[in-house]
PDB file of C-alpha atoms and ligand atoms in Angstrom:
ATOM      1  CA  MET A   1     -19.748 -29.406  -8.658  1.00  0.00           C
ATOM      2  CA  LEU A   2     -20.218 -30.163  -4.987  1.00  0.00           C
ATOM      3  CA  ARG A   3     -21.309 -27.413  -2.599  1.00  0.00           C
ATOM      4  CA  ILE A   4     -19.944 -28.062   0.867  1.00  0.00           C
ATOM      5  CA  ASP A   5     -20.979 -25.839   3.754  1.00  0.00           C
ATOM      6  CA  SER A   6     -19.966 -27.753   6.861  1.00  0.00           C
ATOM      7  CA  ILE A   7     -16.620 -28.864   8.265  1.00  0.00           C
ATOM      8  CA  ASP A   8     -17.918 -32.422   8.768  1.00  0.00           C
ATOM      9  CA  ALA A   9     -19.059 -32.665   5.144  1.00  0.00           C
ATOM     10  CA  TRP A  10     -15.724 -31.252   3.993  1.00  0.00           C
ATOM     11  CA  GLN A  11     -13.725 -33.755   6.025  1.00  0.00           C
ATOM     12  CA  ALA A  12     -15.828 -36.650   4.746  1.00  0.00           C
ATOM     13  CA  TYR A  13     -15.181 -35.451   1.166  1.00  0.00           C
ATOM     14  CA  ARG A  14     -11.445 -34.896   1.796  1.00  0.00           C
ATOM     15  CA  LYS A  15     -10.973 -38.456   3.044  1.00  0.00           C
ATOM     16  CA  ASN A  16     -12.124 -39.854  -0.285  1.00  0.00           C
ATOM     17  CA  VAL A  17     -10.113 -37.574  -2.551  1.00  0.00           C
ATOM     18  CA  ASP A  18      -7.473 -39.437  -4.450  1.00  0.00           C
ATOM     19  CA  GLY A  19      -4.920 -37.249  -6.250  1.00  0.00           C
ATOM     20  CA  ASP A  20      -3.628 -33.697  -5.912  1.00  0.00           C
ATOM     21  CA  ILE A  21      -5.837 -30.876  -4.666  1.00  0.00           C
ATOM     22  CA  GLY A  22      -5.428 -27.244  -5.715  1.00  0.00           C
ATOM     23  CA  LEU A  23      -7.122 -24.708  -3.418  1.00  0.00           C
ATOM     24  CA  VAL A  24      -8.237 -21.234  -4.482  1.00  0.00           C
ATOM     25  CA  PRO A  25      -9.316 -19.167  -1.462  1.00  0.00           C
ATOM     26  CA  THR A  26     -11.716 -16.298  -2.296  1.00  0.00           C
ATOM     27  CA  MET A  27     -14.222 -13.949  -0.731  1.00  0.00           C
ATOM     28  CA  GLY A  28     -16.659 -14.362  -3.649  1.00  0.00           C
ATOM     29  CA  ALA A  29     -17.911 -11.652  -6.048  1.00  0.00           C
ATOM     30  CA  LEU A  30     -15.782 -13.492  -8.566  1.00  0.00           C
ATOM     31  CA  HIS A  31     -14.210 -11.999 -11.685  1.00  0.00           C
ATOM     32  CA  ALA A  32     -11.677 -13.046 -14.321  1.00  0.00           C
ATOM     33  CA  GLY A  33      -8.817 -12.576 -11.819  1.00  0.00           C
ATOM     34  CA  HIS A  34     -10.258 -15.295  -9.582  1.00  0.00           C
ATOM     35  CA  LEU A  35     -10.951 -17.509 -12.592  1.00  0.00           C
ATOM     36  CA  SER A  36      -7.305 -17.223 -13.689  1.00  0.00           C
ATOM     37  CA  LEU A  37      -6.356 -18.760 -10.319  1.00  0.00           C
ATOM     38  CA  VAL A  38      -8.894 -21.551 -10.905  1.00  0.00           C
ATOM     39  CA  ASN A  39      -7.390 -22.241 -14.337  1.00  0.00           C
ATOM     40  CA  ALA A  40      -3.877 -22.314 -12.916  1.00  0.00           C
ATOM     41  CA  ALA A  41      -5.078 -24.743 -10.220  1.00  0.00           C
ATOM     42  CA  LYS A  42      -6.704 -26.964 -12.835  1.00  0.00           C
ATOM     43  CA  SER A  43      -3.572 -27.143 -14.938  1.00  0.00           C
ATOM     44  CA  SER A  44      -1.541 -28.816 -12.181  1.00  0.00           C
ATOM     45  CA  ASN A  45      -4.060 -30.638  -9.939  1.00  0.00           C
ATOM     46  CA  GLU A  46      -6.603 -33.406 -10.368  1.00  0.00           C
ATOM     47  CA  HIS A  47      -9.061 -31.692  -8.022  1.00  0.00           C
ATOM     48  CA  VAL A  48      -9.792 -27.991  -7.674  1.00  0.00           C
ATOM     49  CA  VAL A  49     -11.484 -26.624  -4.570  1.00  0.00           C
ATOM     50  CA  VAL A  50     -12.586 -22.989  -4.293  1.00  0.00           C
ATOM     51  CA  SER A  51     -13.482 -21.529  -0.922  1.00  0.00           C
ATOM     52  CA  ILE A  52     -15.903 -18.622  -0.689  1.00  0.00           C
ATOM     53  CA  PHE A  53     -15.781 -17.010   2.727  1.00  0.00           C
ATOM     54  CA  VAL A  54     -16.039 -13.297   3.421  1.00  0.00           C
ATOM     55  CA  ASN A  55     -13.730 -13.334   6.400  1.00  0.00           C
ATOM     56  CA  PRO A  56     -14.908 -10.766   8.974  1.00  0.00           C
ATOM     57  CA  THR A  57     -11.648 -10.802  10.956  1.00  0.00           C
ATOM     58  CA  GLN A  58      -9.675  -9.221   8.106  1.00  0.00           C
ATOM     59  CA  PHE A  59     -11.976  -6.207   7.754  1.00  0.00           C
ATOM     60  CA  ASN A  60     -10.865  -3.327   9.905  1.00  0.00           C
ATOM     61  CA  GLN A  61     -13.944  -1.263   8.997  1.00  0.00           C
ATOM     62  CA  ALA A  62     -17.460  -2.592   9.682  1.00  0.00           C
ATOM     63  CA  ASN A  63     -18.843  -0.616   6.748  1.00  0.00           C
ATOM     64  CA  ASP A  64     -16.444  -2.261   4.279  1.00  0.00           C
ATOM     65  CA  PHE A  65     -17.482  -5.721   5.526  1.00  0.00           C
ATOM     66  CA  GLU A  66     -21.216  -4.977   5.419  1.00  0.00           C
ATOM     67  CA  LYS A  67     -21.010  -3.556   1.894  1.00  0.00           C
ATOM     68  CA  TYR A  68     -18.714  -6.246   0.484  1.00  0.00           C
ATOM     69  CA  PRO A  69     -20.336  -7.352  -2.810  1.00  0.00           C
ATOM     70  CA  ASN A  70     -22.193 -10.677  -2.859  1.00  0.00           C
ATOM     71  CA  THR A  71     -22.897 -12.325  -6.236  1.00  0.00           C
ATOM     72  CA  LEU A  72     -23.184 -15.917  -5.014  1.00  0.00           C
ATOM     73  CA  ASP A  73     -25.500 -17.317  -7.726  1.00  0.00           C
ATOM     74  CA  GLU A  74     -23.270 -16.010 -10.520  1.00  0.00           C
ATOM     75  CA  ASP A  75     -20.152 -17.137  -8.637  1.00  0.00           C
ATOM     76  CA  LEU A  76     -21.462 -20.691  -8.414  1.00  0.00           C
ATOM     77  CA  SER A  77     -22.427 -20.891 -12.062  1.00  0.00           C
ATOM     78  CA  GLN A  78     -19.036 -19.482 -13.159  1.00  0.00           C
ATOM     79  CA  LEU A  79     -17.212 -22.008 -10.978  1.00  0.00           C
ATOM     80  CA  ALA A  80     -19.336 -24.912 -12.259  1.00  0.00           C
ATOM     81  CA  GLN A  81     -18.592 -23.839 -15.850  1.00  0.00           C
ATOM     82  CA  SER A  82     -14.878 -23.610 -15.034  1.00  0.00           C
ATOM     83  CA  GLY A  83     -14.811 -27.254 -14.007  1.00  0.00           C
ATOM     84  CA  VAL A  84     -14.309 -26.731 -10.256  1.00  0.00           C
ATOM     85  CA  ASP A  85     -14.875 -29.931  -8.274  1.00  0.00           C
ATOM     86  CA  ALA A  86     -16.024 -28.488  -4.963  1.00  0.00           C
ATOM     87  CA  VAL A  87     -16.921 -25.141  -3.422  1.00  0.00           C
ATOM     88  CA  PHE A  88     -16.343 -24.828   0.297  1.00  0.00           C
ATOM     89  CA  MET A  89     -18.583 -22.189   1.891  1.00  0.00           C
ATOM     90  CA  PRO A  90     -18.353 -22.311   5.684  1.00  0.00           C
ATOM     91  CA  THR A  91     -20.040 -19.934   8.129  1.00  0.00           C
ATOM     92  CA  PHE A  92     -18.179 -17.730  10.614  1.00  0.00           C
ATOM     93  CA  GLU A  93     -19.254 -19.994  13.508  1.00  0.00           C
ATOM     94  CA  LEU A  94     -17.775 -23.043  11.786  1.00  0.00           C
ATOM     95  CA  MET A  95     -14.512 -21.336  10.837  1.00  0.00           C
ATOM     96  CA  TYR A  96     -14.060 -19.694  14.232  1.00  0.00           C
ATOM     97  CA  PRO A  97     -15.218 -22.171  16.928  1.00  0.00           C
ATOM     98  CA  ASP A  98     -12.899 -20.210  19.263  1.00  0.00           C
ATOM     99  CA  ASN A  99     -14.567 -16.890  18.278  1.00  0.00           C
ATOM    100  CA  TYR A 100     -11.124 -15.641  17.136  1.00  0.00           C
ATOM    101  CA  ILE A 101      -9.473 -16.032  20.535  1.00  0.00           C
ATOM    102  CA  TYR A 102      -6.584 -17.728  18.740  1.00  0.00           C
ATOM    103  CA  GLN A 103      -4.889 -15.520  16.145  1.00  0.00           C
ATOM    104  CA  LEU A 104      -1.847 -15.757  13.944  1.00  0.00           C
ATOM    105  CA  THR A 105       0.402 -12.686  13.871  1.00  0.00           C
ATOM    106  CA  GLU A 106       3.443 -11.838  11.787  1.00  0.00           C
ATOM    107  CA  LYS A 107       5.426  -9.093  13.487  1.00  0.00           C
ATOM    108  CA  ASP A 108       7.466  -7.407  10.768  1.00  0.00           C
ATOM    109  CA  LEU A 109       6.172  -7.063   7.201  1.00  0.00           C
ATOM    110  CA  SER A 110       2.546  -7.118   8.406  1.00  0.00           C
ATOM    111  CA  THR A 111       3.076  -3.805  10.229  1.00  0.00           C
ATOM    112  CA  GLN A 112       4.146  -2.010   7.033  1.00  0.00           C
ATOM    113  CA  PHE A 113       2.385  -0.813   3.857  1.00  0.00           C
ATOM    114  CA  CYS A 114      -1.268  -1.978   4.078  1.00  0.00           C
ATOM    115  CA  GLY A 115      -0.651  -3.231   7.621  1.00  0.00           C
ATOM    116  CA  ALA A 116       0.208   0.279   8.805  1.00  0.00           C
ATOM    117  CA  HIS A 117      -3.174   1.525   7.560  1.00  0.00           C
ATOM    118  CA  ARG A 118      -5.382  -1.477   8.347  1.00  0.00           C
ATOM    119  CA  PRO A 119      -4.756  -2.579  11.939  1.00  0.00           C
ATOM    120  CA  GLY A 120      -5.356  -6.294  12.417  1.00  0.00           C
ATOM    121  CA  HIS A 121      -5.982  -6.916   8.726  1.00  0.00           C
ATOM    122  CA  PHE A 122      -3.124  -9.344   8.153  1.00  0.00           C
ATOM    123  CA  ASP A 123      -3.771 -11.165  11.445  1.00  0.00           C
ATOM    124  CA  GLY A 124      -7.222 -11.952  10.056  1.00  0.00           C
ATOM    125  CA  VAL A 125      -5.838 -12.953   6.651  1.00  0.00           C
ATOM    126  CA  LEU A 126      -3.113 -15.224   8.019  1.00  0.00           C
ATOM    127  CA  THR A 127      -5.432 -16.819  10.572  1.00  0.00           C
ATOM    128  CA  VAL A 128      -8.110 -17.679   8.027  1.00  0.00           C
ATOM    129  CA  VAL A 129      -5.598 -18.921   5.437  1.00  0.00           C
ATOM    130  CA  MET A 130      -3.978 -21.161   8.072  1.00  0.00           C
ATOM    131  CA  LYS A 131      -7.421 -22.573   8.948  1.00  0.00           C
ATOM    132  CA  LEU A 132      -8.206 -23.200   5.269  1.00  0.00           C
ATOM    133  CA  LEU A 133      -4.842 -24.867   4.628  1.00  0.00           C
ATOM    134  CA  ASN A 134      -5.279 -27.113   7.669  1.00  0.00           C
ATOM    135  CA  LEU A 135      -8.815 -28.084   6.689  1.00  0.00           C
ATOM    136  CA  VAL A 136      -8.340 -28.540   2.959  1.00  0.00           C
ATOM    137  CA  GLN A 137      -4.783 -29.898   3.065  1.00  0.00           C
ATOM    138  CA  PRO A 138      -4.148 -28.947  -0.549  1.00  0.00           C
ATOM    139  CA  ASN A 139      -0.985 -29.808  -2.476  1.00  0.00           C
ATOM    140  CA  GLN A 140      -1.012 -26.319  -3.902  1.00  0.00           C
ATOM    141  CA  ALA A 141      -2.825 -23.088  -2.994  1.00  0.00           C
ATOM    142  CA  PHE A 142      -3.189 -20.225  -5.474  1.00  0.00           C
ATOM    143  CA  PHE A 143      -2.973 -16.519  -4.658  1.00  0.00           C
ATOM    144  CA  GLY A 144      -2.915 -13.411  -6.849  1.00  0.00           C
ATOM    145  CA  GLU A 145      -0.044 -10.938  -7.130  1.00  0.00           C
ATOM    146  CA  LYS A 146      -2.769  -8.273  -6.947  1.00  0.00           C
ATOM    147  CA  ASP A 147      -2.445  -8.639  -3.149  1.00  0.00           C
ATOM    148  CA  PHE A 148       1.328  -8.618  -3.256  1.00  0.00           C
ATOM    149  CA  GLN A 149       1.997  -8.034   0.441  1.00  0.00           C
ATOM    150  CA  GLN A 150      -0.554 -10.695   1.374  1.00  0.00           C
ATOM    151  CA  LEU A 151       1.161 -13.157  -0.963  1.00  0.00           C
ATOM    152  CA  ALA A 152       4.566 -12.485   0.630  1.00  0.00           C
ATOM    153  CA  LEU A 153       3.119 -12.949   4.129  1.00  0.00           C
ATOM    154  CA  ILE A 154       1.394 -16.210   3.207  1.00  0.00           C
ATOM    155  CA  LYS A 155       4.590 -17.582   1.638  1.00  0.00           C
ATOM    156  CA  GLY A 156       6.447 -16.619   4.821  1.00  0.00           C
ATOM    157  CA  MET A 157       3.832 -18.237   7.066  1.00  0.00           C
ATOM    158  CA  VAL A 158       3.884 -21.518   5.142  1.00  0.00           C
ATOM    159  CA  LYS A 159       7.662 -21.622   5.480  1.00  0.00           C
ATOM    160  CA  ALA A 160       7.678 -20.637   9.168  1.00  0.00           C
ATOM    161  CA  PHE A 161       5.089 -23.267  10.157  1.00  0.00           C
ATOM    162  CA  PHE A 162       6.302 -26.103   7.870  1.00  0.00           C
ATOM    163  CA  ILE A 163       2.943 -26.280   6.083  1.00  0.00           C
ATOM    164  CA  ASN A 164       2.947 -28.966   3.441  1.00  0.00           C
ATOM    165  CA  THR A 165       1.366 -26.866   0.684  1.00  0.00           C
ATOM    166  CA  GLN A 166       3.066 -25.124  -2.215  1.00  0.00           C
ATOM    167  CA  ILE A 167       1.984 -21.487  -2.583  1.00  0.00           C
ATOM    168  CA  VAL A 168       1.581 -20.592  -6.250  1.00  0.00           C
ATOM    169  CA  SER A 169       1.451 -16.919  -7.263  1.00  0.00           C
ATOM    170  CA  CYS A 170      -0.583 -15.769 -10.271  1.00  0.00           C
ATOM    171  CA  PRO A 171      -0.213 -12.528 -12.282  1.00  0.00           C
ATOM    172  CA  ILE A 172      -2.629  -9.604 -11.951  1.00  0.00           C
ATOM    173  CA  VAL A 173      -5.584  -9.707 -14.356  1.00  0.00           C
ATOM    174  CA  ARG A 174      -6.649  -6.247 -15.535  1.00  0.00           C
ATOM    175  CA  GLU A 175      -9.592  -4.613 -17.266  1.00  0.00           C
ATOM    176  CA  ALA A 176      -8.965  -3.378 -20.828  1.00  0.00           C
ATOM    177  CA  ASP A 177      -8.214   0.113 -19.450  1.00  0.00           C
ATOM    178  CA  GLY A 178      -5.579  -1.200 -17.038  1.00  0.00           C
ATOM    179  CA  LEU A 179      -7.585  -1.192 -13.791  1.00  0.00           C
ATOM    180  CA  ALA A 180      -6.685  -4.261 -11.738  1.00  0.00           C
ATOM    181  CA  MET A 181      -9.793  -6.438 -11.412  1.00  0.00           C
ATOM    182  CA  SER A 182     -11.212  -6.381  -7.900  1.00  0.00           C
ATOM    183  CA  SER A 183     -14.532  -7.319  -6.304  1.00  0.00           C
ATOM    184  CA  ARG A 184     -14.621  -3.818  -4.807  1.00  0.00           C
ATOM    185  CA  ASN A 185     -14.622  -2.238  -8.314  1.00  0.00           C
ATOM    186  CA  LEU A 186     -18.345  -3.083  -8.368  1.00  0.00           C
ATOM    187  CA  ARG A 187     -18.824  -0.397  -5.725  1.00  0.00           C
ATOM    188  CA  LEU A 188     -17.216   2.438  -7.715  1.00  0.00           C
ATOM    189  CA  SER A 189     -19.577   5.103  -9.087  1.00  0.00           C
ATOM    190  CA  ALA A 190     -19.557   5.686 -12.869  1.00  0.00           C
ATOM    191  CA  ILE A 191     -17.356   8.751 -12.420  1.00  0.00           C
ATOM    192  CA  GLU A 192     -14.974   6.994 -10.009  1.00  0.00           C
ATOM    193  CA  ARG A 193     -14.740   4.066 -12.424  1.00  0.00           C
ATOM    194  CA  LYS A 194     -13.466   6.465 -15.110  1.00  0.00           C
ATOM    195  CA  VAL A 195     -10.770   7.845 -12.785  1.00  0.00           C
ATOM    196  CA  ALA A 196      -9.746   4.469 -11.291  1.00  0.00           C
ATOM    197  CA  PRO A 197      -7.452   3.308 -14.178  1.00  0.00           C
ATOM    198  CA  GLN A 198      -5.226   6.302 -13.377  1.00  0.00           C
ATOM    199  CA  LEU A 199      -3.905   4.336 -10.424  1.00  0.00           C
ATOM    200  CA  TYR A 200      -2.150   1.848 -12.724  1.00  0.00           C
ATOM    201  CA  ALA A 201      -1.250   4.511 -15.318  1.00  0.00           C
ATOM    202  CA  THR A 202       0.399   6.619 -12.617  1.00  0.00           C
ATOM    203  CA  LEU A 203       2.405   3.686 -11.252  1.00  0.00           C
ATOM    204  CA  ASN A 204       3.807   3.235 -14.761  1.00  0.00           C
ATOM    205  CA  SER A 205       4.361   6.916 -15.519  1.00  0.00           C
ATOM    206  CA  ASP A 206       7.848   8.338 -15.873  1.00  0.00           C
ATOM    207  CA  SER A 207       7.954  10.308 -12.608  1.00  0.00           C
ATOM    208  CA  THR A 208       9.308  10.144  -9.073  1.00  0.00           C
ATOM    209  CA  LEU A 209       7.421   8.433  -6.249  1.00  0.00           C
ATOM    210  CA  LYS A 210       6.653  11.842  -4.770  1.00  0.00           C
ATOM    211  CA  GLU A 211       5.286  13.116  -8.087  1.00  0.00           C
ATOM    212  CA  LYS A 212       3.139  10.015  -8.519  1.00  0.00           C
ATOM    213  CA  THR A 213       1.682  10.432  -5.013  1.00  0.00           C
ATOM    214  CA  GLU A 214       0.973  14.121  -5.571  1.00  0.00           C
ATOM    215  CA  HIS A 215      -0.632  13.445  -8.954  1.00  0.00           C
ATOM    216  CA  LEU A 216      -2.970  10.800  -7.514  1.00  0.00           C
ATOM    217  CA  ASN A 217      -3.963  13.086  -4.644  1.00  0.00           C
ATOM    218  CA  THR A 218      -4.635  15.897  -7.143  1.00  0.00           C
ATOM    219  CA  ILE A 219      -6.982  13.848  -9.332  1.00  0.00           C
ATOM    220  CA  GLY A 220      -9.169  12.663  -6.457  1.00  0.00           C
ATOM    221  CA  PHE A 221      -7.434   9.731  -4.789  1.00  0.00           C
ATOM    222  CA  ASP A 222      -6.490   9.762  -1.122  1.00  0.00           C
ATOM    223  CA  VAL A 223      -3.159   7.901  -1.144  1.00  0.00           C
ATOM    224  CA  ASP A 224      -2.403   5.710   1.913  1.00  0.00           C
ATOM    225  CA  TYR A 225       1.061   4.871   0.634  1.00  0.00           C
ATOM    226  CA  LEU A 226       3.005   4.562  -2.612  1.00  0.00           C
ATOM    227  CA  ALA A 227       6.233   2.735  -1.858  1.00  0.00           C
ATOM    228  CA  VAL A 228       8.728   0.139  -2.997  1.00  0.00           C
ATOM    229  CA  MET A 229       8.667  -3.357  -1.495  1.00  0.00           C
ATOM    230  CA  GLY A 230      11.513  -5.474  -2.858  1.00  0.00           C
ATOM    231  CA  ASP A 231      11.228  -5.333  -6.642  1.00  0.00           C
ATOM    232  CA  ARG A 232       7.667  -4.002  -6.700  1.00  0.00           C
ATOM    233  CA  LEU A 233       6.098  -0.590  -6.502  1.00  0.00           C
ATOM    234  CA  LEU A 234       2.964  -0.827  -4.336  1.00  0.00           C
ATOM    235  CA  VAL A 235       0.107   1.625  -3.966  1.00  0.00           C
ATOM    236  CA  ALA A 236      -3.042   1.836  -1.862  1.00  0.00           C
ATOM    237  CA  ALA A 237      -5.420   4.732  -2.340  1.00  0.00           C
ATOM    238  CA  THR A 238      -9.048   5.486  -1.614  1.00  0.00           C
ATOM    239  CA  LEU A 239     -11.379   6.820  -4.281  1.00  0.00           C
ATOM    240  CA  GLY A 240     -14.694   7.977  -2.831  1.00  0.00           C
ATOM    241  CA  GLU A 241     -15.430   5.203  -0.339  1.00  0.00           C
ATOM    242  CA  ILE A 242     -13.440   2.492  -2.087  1.00  0.00           C
ATOM    243  CA  ARG A 243      -9.885   1.581  -1.199  1.00  0.00           C
ATOM    244  CA  LEU A 244      -7.977   0.266  -4.216  1.00  0.00           C
ATOM    245  CA  ILE A 245      -4.566  -1.421  -4.288  1.00  0.00           C
ATOM    246  CA  ASP A 246      -2.234  -2.202  -7.167  1.00  0.00           C
ATOM    247  CA  ASN A 247       1.423  -2.921  -7.858  1.00  0.00           C
ATOM    248  CA  VAL A 248       3.901  -3.142 -10.733  1.00  0.00           C
ATOM    249  CA  PRO A 249       7.407  -4.572 -11.139  1.00  0.00           C
ATOM    250  CA  TYR A 250       9.975  -1.913 -10.271  1.00  0.00           C
ATOM    251  CA  ASP A 251      13.728  -1.656 -10.451  1.00  0.00           C
ATOM    252  CA  MET A 252      14.768   1.301  -8.383  1.00  0.00           C
ATOM    253  CA  PRO A 253      16.229   3.898 -10.750  1.00  0.00           C
ATOM    254  CA  GLY A 254      18.677   6.151  -8.910  1.00  0.00           C
ATOM    255  CA  ASP A 255      16.930   9.325 -10.050  1.00  0.00           C
ATOM    256  CA  LYS A 256      13.361   8.321  -9.274  1.00  0.00           C
ATOM    257  CA  ALA A 257      13.277   7.434  -5.592  1.00  0.00           C
TER     258      ALA A 257
HETATM  259  P1  AMP B 301     -10.363 -11.953  -2.846  1.00  0.00           P
HETATM  260  O1  AMP B 301     -11.637 -12.639  -3.217  1.00  0.00           O
HETATM  261  O2  AMP B 301     -10.323 -10.510  -3.209  1.00  0.00           O
HETATM  262  O3  AMP B 301      -9.941 -12.244  -1.420  1.00  0.00           O
HETATM  263  O4  AMP B 301      -9.230 -12.599  -3.749  1.00  0.00           O
HETATM  264  C1  AMP B 301      -9.024 -13.985  -3.790  1.00  0.00           C
HETATM  265  C2  AMP B 301      -7.753 -14.259  -4.524  1.00  0.00           C
HETATM  266  O5  AMP B 301      -7.852 -13.753  -5.845  1.00  0.00           O
HETATM  267  C3  AMP B 301      -6.529 -13.576  -3.880  1.00  0.00           C
HETATM  268  O6  AMP B 301      -5.433 -14.470  -3.929  1.00  0.00           O
HETATM  269  C4  AMP B 301      -6.316 -12.381  -4.773  1.00  0.00           C
HETATM  270  O7  AMP B 301      -4.971 -11.933  -4.811  1.00  0.00           O
HETATM  271  C5  AMP B 301      -6.733 -12.940  -6.124  1.00  0.00           C
HETATM  272  N1  AMP B 301      -7.092 -11.848  -7.029  1.00  0.00           N
HETATM  273  C6  AMP B 301      -7.977 -10.849  -6.792  1.00  0.00           C
HETATM  274  N2  AMP B 301      -7.998  -9.992  -7.821  1.00  0.00           N
HETATM  275  C7  AMP B 301      -7.107 -10.450  -8.736  1.00  0.00           C
HETATM  276  C8  AMP B 301      -6.665 -10.001 -10.020  1.00  0.00           C
HETATM  277  N3  AMP B 301      -7.134  -8.897 -10.584  1.00  0.00           N
HETATM  278  N4  AMP B 301      -5.737 -10.736 -10.666  1.00  0.00           N
HETATM  279  C9  AMP B 301      -5.232 -11.865 -10.111  1.00  0.00           C
HETATM  280  N5  AMP B 301      -5.613 -12.345  -8.911  1.00  0.00           N
HETATM  281  C10 AMP B 301      -6.530 -11.651  -8.227  1.00  0.00           C
END
């Protein structure tokens, strides 16, 4: 597995790639959810490239960025074992030669749900994904349904800007107790980790949206929103210091709204 940490080295590598490339963008601290994207990429591409870049422009709280988990050595050995061809690990200076003077903004969906609570977050996400797509020029790029709003915005961006990459969505991978896998789960205390699966359980419970929100707030979550987007029920809630998100398929029953 090649480790590439400069744009020049990446472009030299890209020129010589023959066959389809599948890209899996990540921020590291990898878990089985990320590896499911790698496996999906492998099944339909000759070459799989994983990027590891903790993108500062999508963090709206300095503390969250500084404390973002870093498990680079384990990440690299997991990716090598998974048969990844190349890992792209650029620095901020290389990814943002303009120091983030140029930004990509979506003006509708990105202001709702997570966007309403994390100002600038989706500008950072869309900008970095556009940069990665332009640099890597993959045939396909793989994103998890865990970040459902992000996935919808990336699909919309690719369509709006005629980007020649197919966006492939992958199902949420969960722990045995139902908690959606997330790099931030590493930062939960033992007690918080016991409560955390209630987020998924509550989404699935037979109750109204208002009752679900109240229940989560009662058991220790601080709910940012619990709301329907299309055919999904989305939630974002903070437990201790950690903001968790999740979503489930949802067909709006008349008596539950
Ligand atoms: P991140 O490293 O958190 O930026 O995530 C990188 C990619 O992995 C994104 O497309 C996420 O949606 C996806 N991902 C993260 N957690 C999961 C999960 N539990 N199941 C499936 N995909 C995931």
